[in-house]
Short mmCIF file of N, CA and C in Angstrom, two decimals:
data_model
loop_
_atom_site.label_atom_id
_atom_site.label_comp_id
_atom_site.label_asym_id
_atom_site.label_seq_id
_atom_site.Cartn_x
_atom_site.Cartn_y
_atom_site.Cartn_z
N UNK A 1 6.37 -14.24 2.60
CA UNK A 1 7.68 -13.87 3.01
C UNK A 1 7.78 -14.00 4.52
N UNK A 2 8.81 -14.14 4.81
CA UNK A 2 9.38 -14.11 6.32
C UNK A 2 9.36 -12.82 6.78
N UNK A 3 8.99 -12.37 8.03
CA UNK A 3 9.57 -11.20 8.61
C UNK A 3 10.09 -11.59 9.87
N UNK A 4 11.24 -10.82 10.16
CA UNK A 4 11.53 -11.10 11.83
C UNK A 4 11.81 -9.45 12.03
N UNK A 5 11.15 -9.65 13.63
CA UNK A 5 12.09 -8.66 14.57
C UNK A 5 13.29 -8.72 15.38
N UNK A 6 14.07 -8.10 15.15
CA UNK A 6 15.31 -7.93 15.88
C UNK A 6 15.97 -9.22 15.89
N UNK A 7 15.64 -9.64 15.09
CA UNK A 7 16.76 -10.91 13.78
C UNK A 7 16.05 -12.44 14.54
N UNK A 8 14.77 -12.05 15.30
CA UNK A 8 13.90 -13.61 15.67
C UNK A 8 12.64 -13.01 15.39
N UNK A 9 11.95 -13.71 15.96
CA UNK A 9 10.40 -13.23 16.48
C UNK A 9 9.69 -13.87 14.81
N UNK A 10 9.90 -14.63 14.59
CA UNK A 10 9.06 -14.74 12.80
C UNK A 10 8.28 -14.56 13.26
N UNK A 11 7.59 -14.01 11.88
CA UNK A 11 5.92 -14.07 11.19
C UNK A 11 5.68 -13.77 9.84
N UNK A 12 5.54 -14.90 9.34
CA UNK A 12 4.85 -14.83 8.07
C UNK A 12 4.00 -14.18 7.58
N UNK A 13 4.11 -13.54 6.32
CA UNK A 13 3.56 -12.57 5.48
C UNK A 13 2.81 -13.26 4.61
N UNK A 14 1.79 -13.47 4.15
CA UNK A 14 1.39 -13.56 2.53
C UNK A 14 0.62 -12.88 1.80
N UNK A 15 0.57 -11.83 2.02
CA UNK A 15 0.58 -10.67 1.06
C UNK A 15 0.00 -9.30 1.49
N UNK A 16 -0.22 -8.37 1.37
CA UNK A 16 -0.62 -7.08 1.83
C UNK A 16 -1.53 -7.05 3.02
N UNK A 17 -1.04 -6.31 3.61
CA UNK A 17 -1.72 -6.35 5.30
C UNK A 17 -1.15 -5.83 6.65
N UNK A 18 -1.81 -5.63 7.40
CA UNK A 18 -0.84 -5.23 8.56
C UNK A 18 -0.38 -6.64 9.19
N UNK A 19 1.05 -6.66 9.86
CA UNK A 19 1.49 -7.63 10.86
C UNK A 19 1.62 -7.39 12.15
N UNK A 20 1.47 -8.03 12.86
CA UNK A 20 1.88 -8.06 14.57
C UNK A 20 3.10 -8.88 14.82
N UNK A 21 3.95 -9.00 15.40
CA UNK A 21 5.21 -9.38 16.36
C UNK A 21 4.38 -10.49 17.48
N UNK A 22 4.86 -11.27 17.87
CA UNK A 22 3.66 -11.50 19.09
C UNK A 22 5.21 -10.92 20.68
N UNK A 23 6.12 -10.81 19.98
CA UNK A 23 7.31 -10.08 20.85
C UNK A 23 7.14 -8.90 21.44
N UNK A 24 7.22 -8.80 22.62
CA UNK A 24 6.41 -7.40 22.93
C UNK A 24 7.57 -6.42 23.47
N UNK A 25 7.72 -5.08 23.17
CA UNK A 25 8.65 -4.47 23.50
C UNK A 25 8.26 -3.18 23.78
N UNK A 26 8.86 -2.51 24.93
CA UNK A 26 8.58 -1.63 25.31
C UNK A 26 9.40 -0.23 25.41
N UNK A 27 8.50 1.22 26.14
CA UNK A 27 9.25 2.28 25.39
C UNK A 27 10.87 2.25 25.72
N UNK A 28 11.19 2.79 24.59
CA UNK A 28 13.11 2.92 24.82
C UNK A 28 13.37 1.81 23.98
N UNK A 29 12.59 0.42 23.99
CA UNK A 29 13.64 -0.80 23.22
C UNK A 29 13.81 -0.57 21.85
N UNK A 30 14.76 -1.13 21.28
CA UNK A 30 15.33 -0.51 20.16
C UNK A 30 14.29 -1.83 18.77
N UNK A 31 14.29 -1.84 17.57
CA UNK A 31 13.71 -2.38 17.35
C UNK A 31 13.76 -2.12 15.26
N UNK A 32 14.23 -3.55 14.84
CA UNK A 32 14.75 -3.82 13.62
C UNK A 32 13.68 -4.89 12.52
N UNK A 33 12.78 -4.64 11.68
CA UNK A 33 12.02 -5.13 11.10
C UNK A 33 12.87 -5.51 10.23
N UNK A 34 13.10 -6.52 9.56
CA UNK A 34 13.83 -7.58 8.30
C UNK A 34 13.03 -8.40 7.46
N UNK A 35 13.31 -8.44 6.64
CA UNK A 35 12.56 -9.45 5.65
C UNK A 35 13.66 -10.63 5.43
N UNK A 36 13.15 -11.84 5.89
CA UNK A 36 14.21 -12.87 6.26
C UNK A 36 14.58 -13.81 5.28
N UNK A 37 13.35 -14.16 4.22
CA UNK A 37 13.83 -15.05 3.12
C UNK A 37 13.23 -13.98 1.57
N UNK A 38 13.09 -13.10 1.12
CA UNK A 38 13.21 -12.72 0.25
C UNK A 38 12.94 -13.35 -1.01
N UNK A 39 11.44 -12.94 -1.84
CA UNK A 39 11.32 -13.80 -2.76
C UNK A 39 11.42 -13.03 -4.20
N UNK A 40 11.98 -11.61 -4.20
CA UNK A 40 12.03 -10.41 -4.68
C UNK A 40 12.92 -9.69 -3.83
N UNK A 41 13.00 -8.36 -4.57
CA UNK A 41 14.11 -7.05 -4.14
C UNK A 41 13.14 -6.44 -3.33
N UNK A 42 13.26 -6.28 -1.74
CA UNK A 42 12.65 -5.80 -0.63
C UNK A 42 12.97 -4.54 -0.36
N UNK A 43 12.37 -2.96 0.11
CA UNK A 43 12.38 -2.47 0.85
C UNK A 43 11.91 -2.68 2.27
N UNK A 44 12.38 -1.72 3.24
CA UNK A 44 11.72 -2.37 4.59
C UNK A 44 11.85 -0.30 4.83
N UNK A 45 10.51 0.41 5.08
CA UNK A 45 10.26 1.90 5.29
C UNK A 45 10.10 1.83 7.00
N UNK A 46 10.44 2.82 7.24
CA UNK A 46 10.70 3.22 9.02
C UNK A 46 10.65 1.80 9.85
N UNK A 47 11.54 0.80 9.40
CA UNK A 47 11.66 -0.35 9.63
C UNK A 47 12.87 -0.61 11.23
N UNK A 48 13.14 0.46 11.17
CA UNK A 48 14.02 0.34 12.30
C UNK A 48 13.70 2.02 13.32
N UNK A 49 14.33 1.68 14.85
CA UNK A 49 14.52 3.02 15.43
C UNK A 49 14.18 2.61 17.10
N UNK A 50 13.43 3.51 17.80
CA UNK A 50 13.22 3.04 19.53
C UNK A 50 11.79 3.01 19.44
N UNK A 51 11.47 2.16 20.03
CA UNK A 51 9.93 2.50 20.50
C UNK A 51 9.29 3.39 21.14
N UNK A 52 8.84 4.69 20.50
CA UNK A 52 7.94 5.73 21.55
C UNK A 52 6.85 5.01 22.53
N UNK A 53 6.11 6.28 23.03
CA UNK A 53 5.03 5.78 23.83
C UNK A 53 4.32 4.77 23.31
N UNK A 54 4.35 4.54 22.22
CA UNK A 54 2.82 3.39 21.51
C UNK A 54 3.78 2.35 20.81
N UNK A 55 2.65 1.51 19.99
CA UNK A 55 2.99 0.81 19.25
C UNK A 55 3.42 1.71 17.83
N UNK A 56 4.20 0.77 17.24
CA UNK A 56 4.75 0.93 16.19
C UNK A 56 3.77 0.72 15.21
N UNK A 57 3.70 1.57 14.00
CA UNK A 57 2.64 1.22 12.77
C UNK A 57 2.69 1.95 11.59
N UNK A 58 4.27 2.06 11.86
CA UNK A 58 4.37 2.62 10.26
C UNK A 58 5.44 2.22 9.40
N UNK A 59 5.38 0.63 9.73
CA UNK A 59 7.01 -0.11 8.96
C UNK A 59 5.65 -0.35 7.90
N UNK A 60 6.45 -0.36 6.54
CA UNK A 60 5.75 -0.37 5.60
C UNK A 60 7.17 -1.49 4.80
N UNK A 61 6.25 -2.35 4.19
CA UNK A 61 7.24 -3.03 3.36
C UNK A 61 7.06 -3.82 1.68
N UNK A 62 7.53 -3.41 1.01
CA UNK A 62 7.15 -3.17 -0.54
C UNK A 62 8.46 -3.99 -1.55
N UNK A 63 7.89 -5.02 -1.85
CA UNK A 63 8.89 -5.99 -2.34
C UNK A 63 8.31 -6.33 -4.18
N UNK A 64 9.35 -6.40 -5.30
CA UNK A 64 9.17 -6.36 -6.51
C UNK A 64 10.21 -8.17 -6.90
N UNK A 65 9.44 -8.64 -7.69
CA UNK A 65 9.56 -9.99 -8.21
C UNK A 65 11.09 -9.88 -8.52
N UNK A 66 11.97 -10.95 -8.25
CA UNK A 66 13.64 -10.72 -9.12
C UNK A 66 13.17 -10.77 -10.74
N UNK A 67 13.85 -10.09 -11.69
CA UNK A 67 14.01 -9.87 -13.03
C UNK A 67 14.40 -11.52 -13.81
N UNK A 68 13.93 -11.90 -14.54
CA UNK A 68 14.79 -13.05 -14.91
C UNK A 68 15.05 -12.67 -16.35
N UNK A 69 16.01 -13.60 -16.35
CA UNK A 69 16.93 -12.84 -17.77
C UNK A 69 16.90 -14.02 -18.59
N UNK A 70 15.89 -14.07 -19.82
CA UNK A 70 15.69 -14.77 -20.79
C UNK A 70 16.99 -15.31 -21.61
N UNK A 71 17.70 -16.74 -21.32
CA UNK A 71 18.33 -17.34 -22.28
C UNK A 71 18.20 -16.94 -23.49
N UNK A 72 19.51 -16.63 -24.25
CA UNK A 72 19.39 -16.48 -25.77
C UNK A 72 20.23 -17.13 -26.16
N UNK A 73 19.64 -18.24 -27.02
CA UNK A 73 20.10 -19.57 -28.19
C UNK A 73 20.57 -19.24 -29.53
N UNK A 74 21.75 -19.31 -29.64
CA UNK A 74 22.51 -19.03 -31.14
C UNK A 74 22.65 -20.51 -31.99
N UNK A 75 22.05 -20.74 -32.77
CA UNK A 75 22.04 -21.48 -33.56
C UNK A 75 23.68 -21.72 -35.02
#
């Protein structure tokens, strides 16, 4: 999956792990984690807010497969 910060900054996801930004932002800047192409129904957890003293490390993001809905053939 795609992630961006503050609607640029990609970095690719492929599968469970921590990510880094290589965008660097500092205290006070405001700051929006997104999941940009969606390959499933996404949450994005404390994904947004200001940057305190530190780095950020608790966007958590938890995405479930779309449902597909089995054709049914009437004969």
């Amino acid at each position: 999956m795609l992630l961006q910060l503050n609607g640029t900054n990609d970095v690719t996801q492929n599968g469970d792990g921590d990510f880094t930004f290589t965008q660097k932002l500092i205290k006070d800047d405001p700051f929006n984690v997104q999941v940009a192409n969606p390959t499933g129904r996404c949450t994005v957890q404390n994904g947004a807010g200001t940057v305190a003293q530190s780095n950020v490390k608790d966007v958590s993001i938890s995405c479930t497969p779309y449902a597909t809905n089995p054709r049914s053939f009437s004969r």
